[in-house]
């Protein structure tokens, strides 16, 4: 509630907040409709990201941690404008709040009130830390339901066990994408 109230105050003082960077970064976002759609569909090849996006599509909601992970992936791995992600969330969230949604997206994008604009969430570390046994992923990514334990977070490492699993390879290498993001922001 504190964040919500805070972002309402920011929005009240800065009416352009949902449309414009609070702290302009001069980012030259990638125009990647296919990447955006892959993210929206929950088919990135990163199970924790895909679980969040599929939960959002199915239930109109997801935990704040999943919101941070999925938003960071869009903005910092895919380097797609935060406003496109904010709009998608706004369209689907049953608890949507314009000021809070915009504020949190700007926080993740590093264009908001945060002092760490280059923070990048590692989807694998986040998955192992917050869904260590893979329960969340198996619930929303049924094609991975038979993979036991935390191995569900990296299905590309399964080898022959992966045979017959219809799940995409990672659409990008997170370490490379994070390094590229930091290079662009330097």
Tab-separated table of C-alpha atoms in Angstrom:
chain	number	residue	atom	x	y	z
A	1	UNK	CA	0.000	0.000	0.000
A	2	UNK	CA	2.906	2.331	0.670
A	3	UNK	CA	4.219	1.919	-2.889
A	4	UNK	CA	0.741	2.462	-4.289
A	5	UNK	CA	0.307	5.660	-2.284
A	6	UNK	CA	3.796	6.814	-3.216
A	7	UNK	CA	3.149	6.305	-6.935
A	8	UNK	CA	-0.193	8.083	-6.638
A	9	UNK	CA	1.650	11.091	-5.230
A	10	UNK	CA	4.214	10.949	-8.060
A	11	UNK	CA	1.436	10.665	-10.637
A	12	UNK	CA	-0.436	13.569	-9.067
A	13	UNK	CA	2.668	15.758	-9.248
A	14	UNK	CA	3.685	14.459	-12.689
A	15	UNK	CA	0.582	13.728	-14.806
A	16	UNK	CA	2.742	12.507	-17.712
A	17	UNK	CA	4.165	9.741	-15.480
A	18	UNK	CA	2.341	6.859	-17.262
A	19	UNK	CA	3.642	8.004	-20.664
A	20	UNK	CA	7.030	9.599	-20.100
A	21	UNK	CA	10.182	8.610	-18.257
A	22	UNK	CA	10.318	10.210	-14.826
A	23	UNK	CA	14.098	10.296	-15.243
A	24	UNK	CA	14.781	10.392	-18.974
A	25	UNK	CA	17.418	7.863	-20.047
A	26	UNK	CA	17.393	8.442	-23.806
A	27	UNK	CA	17.044	4.714	-24.384
A	28	UNK	CA	16.766	3.627	-27.985
A	29	UNK	CA	14.443	0.704	-27.425
A	30	UNK	CA	14.370	-2.151	-29.899
A	31	UNK	CA	11.371	-2.435	-32.200
A	32	UNK	CA	10.731	-6.171	-31.897
A	33	UNK	CA	7.052	-7.099	-32.313
A	34	UNK	CA	7.920	-10.814	-32.479
A	35	UNK	CA	9.923	-10.664	-29.244
A	36	UNK	CA	7.142	-8.709	-27.554
A	37	UNK	CA	4.555	-11.283	-28.625
A	38	UNK	CA	6.746	-14.198	-27.519
A	39	UNK	CA	7.013	-12.566	-24.088
A	40	UNK	CA	3.251	-11.900	-23.938
A	41	UNK	CA	2.542	-15.524	-24.892
A	42	UNK	CA	4.843	-16.893	-22.187
A	43	UNK	CA	7.064	-18.725	-24.663
A	44	UNK	CA	10.481	-17.159	-23.957
A	45	UNK	CA	12.133	-20.440	-22.992
A	46	UNK	CA	12.701	-19.141	-19.455
A	47	UNK	CA	10.183	-21.088	-17.350
A	48	UNK	CA	9.854	-18.542	-14.533
A	49	UNK	CA	9.150	-15.750	-17.037
A	50	UNK	CA	6.718	-17.918	-18.971
A	51	UNK	CA	4.910	-19.016	-15.806
A	52	UNK	CA	4.352	-15.391	-14.823
A	53	UNK	CA	3.078	-14.364	-18.228
A	54	UNK	CA	0.777	-17.365	-18.471
A	55	UNK	CA	-0.596	-16.734	-14.993
A	56	UNK	CA	-1.278	-13.120	-15.974
A	57	UNK	CA	-3.126	-14.223	-19.123
A	58	UNK	CA	-5.095	-16.898	-17.278
A	59	UNK	CA	-5.885	-15.187	-13.978
A	60	UNK	CA	-5.303	-11.480	-14.545
A	61	UNK	CA	-2.871	-11.405	-11.674
A	62	UNK	CA	0.585	-12.473	-10.555
A	63	UNK	CA	2.720	-12.045	-7.450
A	64	UNK	CA	4.871	-8.924	-7.290
A	65	UNK	CA	8.072	-10.994	-7.629
A	66	UNK	CA	6.788	-12.491	-10.897
A	67	UNK	CA	5.882	-8.991	-12.090
A	68	UNK	CA	9.448	-7.826	-11.429
A	69	UNK	CA	11.010	-10.843	-13.152
A	70	UNK	CA	8.805	-10.632	-16.243
A	71	UNK	CA	9.152	-6.859	-16.512
A	72	UNK	CA	12.925	-7.000	-16.187
A	73	UNK	CA	13.071	-9.655	-18.900
A	74	UNK	CA	11.102	-7.487	-21.322
A	75	UNK	CA	12.975	-4.262	-20.625
A	76	UNK	CA	16.487	-5.414	-19.866
A	77	UNK	CA	16.861	-8.713	-21.714
A	78	UNK	CA	14.748	-7.929	-24.786
A	79	UNK	CA	15.415	-4.165	-24.570
A	80	UNK	CA	11.788	-3.357	-25.388
A	81	UNK	CA	10.169	-0.125	-24.186
A	82	UNK	CA	8.671	-0.409	-20.713
A	83	UNK	CA	5.506	1.345	-21.907
A	84	UNK	CA	4.610	-1.661	-24.081
A	85	UNK	CA	4.877	-3.958	-21.080
A	86	UNK	CA	2.972	-1.536	-18.863
A	87	UNK	CA	0.183	-1.390	-21.443
A	88	UNK	CA	-0.023	-5.188	-21.629
A	89	UNK	CA	-0.193	-5.489	-17.850
A	90	UNK	CA	-2.793	-2.702	-17.720
A	91	UNK	CA	-4.934	-4.567	-20.236
A	92	UNK	CA	-4.861	-7.822	-18.231
A	93	UNK	CA	-4.427	-7.030	-14.533
A	94	UNK	CA	-7.569	-7.296	-12.433
A	95	UNK	CA	-5.819	-5.191	-9.797
A	96	UNK	CA	-4.557	-2.673	-12.342
A	97	UNK	CA	-3.801	0.790	-11.013
A	98	UNK	CA	-2.380	3.297	-13.509
A	99	UNK	CA	-0.020	5.080	-11.123
A	100	UNK	CA	1.218	1.892	-9.452
A	101	UNK	CA	1.597	0.034	-12.752
A	102	UNK	CA	3.527	2.893	-14.381
A	103	UNK	CA	5.656	3.450	-11.300
A	104	UNK	CA	6.659	-0.171	-10.981
A	105	UNK	CA	7.447	-0.462	-14.677
A	106	UNK	CA	9.575	2.672	-14.497
A	107	UNK	CA	11.304	1.298	-11.384
A	108	UNK	CA	12.228	-1.856	-13.301
A	109	UNK	CA	13.227	0.107	-16.414
A	110	UNK	CA	15.457	2.394	-14.392
A	111	UNK	CA	13.576	5.494	-15.506
A	112	UNK	CA	11.654	6.023	-12.277
A	113	UNK	CA	12.529	7.111	-8.766
A	114	UNK	CA	15.083	4.358	-8.222
A	115	UNK	CA	18.773	4.962	-7.654
A	116	UNK	CA	19.866	1.696	-9.321
A	117	UNK	CA	18.773	2.134	-12.936
A	118	UNK	CA	20.987	-0.661	-14.259
A	119	UNK	CA	19.671	-3.425	-11.987
A	120	UNK	CA	18.917	-6.537	-14.047
A	121	UNK	CA	16.965	-9.456	-12.599
A	122	UNK	CA	18.541	-12.785	-13.519
A	123	UNK	CA	15.567	-15.070	-14.243
A	124	UNK	CA	17.493	-18.213	-13.286
A	125	UNK	CA	18.734	-16.881	-9.955
A	126	UNK	CA	15.275	-15.484	-9.221
A	127	UNK	CA	13.669	-18.824	-10.095
A	128	UNK	CA	15.990	-20.850	-7.875
A	129	UNK	CA	15.614	-18.375	-5.019
A	130	UNK	CA	11.848	-17.841	-5.086
A	131	UNK	CA	10.596	-21.098	-6.656
A	132	UNK	CA	13.393	-23.437	-5.601
A	133	UNK	CA	11.363	-26.621	-6.012
A	134	UNK	CA	9.629	-25.474	-9.222
A	135	UNK	CA	6.056	-25.669	-7.912
A	136	UNK	CA	5.067	-22.328	-9.435
A	137	UNK	CA	6.570	-23.128	-12.834
A	138	UNK	CA	4.987	-26.583	-12.998
A	139	UNK	CA	1.585	-25.062	-12.191
A	140	UNK	CA	1.626	-22.562	-15.074
A	141	UNK	CA	3.877	-24.289	-17.607
A	142	UNK	CA	2.213	-27.710	-17.834
A	143	UNK	CA	4.540	-28.973	-20.549
A	144	UNK	CA	7.251	-29.001	-17.835
A	145	UNK	CA	5.067	-30.581	-15.127
A	146	UNK	CA	6.904	-33.916	-15.169
A	147	UNK	CA	10.329	-32.393	-14.498
A	148	UNK	CA	11.095	-32.766	-10.811
A	149	UNK	CA	12.614	-30.233	-8.451
A	150	UNK	CA	14.528	-27.143	-9.412
A	151	UNK	CA	15.694	-28.733	-12.664
A	152	UNK	CA	12.446	-27.406	-14.153
A	153	UNK	CA	14.024	-23.944	-14.335
A	154	UNK	CA	16.625	-24.988	-16.917
A	155	UNK	CA	14.999	-27.596	-19.164
A	156	UNK	CA	17.594	-27.010	-21.888
A	157	UNK	CA	20.114	-28.792	-19.614
A	158	UNK	CA	18.117	-32.024	-19.332
A	159	UNK	CA	19.710	-33.860	-22.231
A	160	UNK	CA	17.853	-37.022	-23.332
A	161	UNK	CA	15.220	-36.477	-20.626
A	162	UNK	CA	14.023	-33.512	-22.629
A	163	UNK	CA	12.906	-35.727	-25.484
A	164	UNK	CA	9.183	-35.344	-26.043
A	165	UNK	CA	8.869	-32.085	-24.101
A	166	UNK	CA	7.301	-29.430	-26.311
A	167	UNK	CA	8.847	-26.330	-24.773
A	168	UNK	CA	10.938	-23.680	-26.551
A	169	UNK	CA	14.661	-23.195	-26.176
A	170	UNK	CA	15.605	-19.903	-24.483
A	171	UNK	CA	15.001	-17.077	-26.955
A	172	UNK	CA	18.235	-15.421	-25.834
A	173	UNK	CA	21.196	-15.884	-23.544
A	174	UNK	CA	20.467	-13.925	-20.374
A	175	UNK	CA	24.120	-13.172	-19.561
A	176	UNK	CA	24.708	-11.772	-23.048
A	177	UNK	CA	21.473	-9.759	-22.970
A	178	UNK	CA	22.279	-8.298	-19.542
A	179	UNK	CA	25.778	-7.333	-20.694
A	180	UNK	CA	24.323	-5.694	-23.815
A	181	UNK	CA	21.809	-3.776	-21.707
A	182	UNK	CA	24.569	-2.463	-19.452
A	183	UNK	CA	26.672	-1.537	-22.488
A	184	UNK	CA	23.772	0.453	-23.961
A	185	UNK	CA	23.217	2.218	-20.661
A	186	UNK	CA	26.897	3.095	-20.136
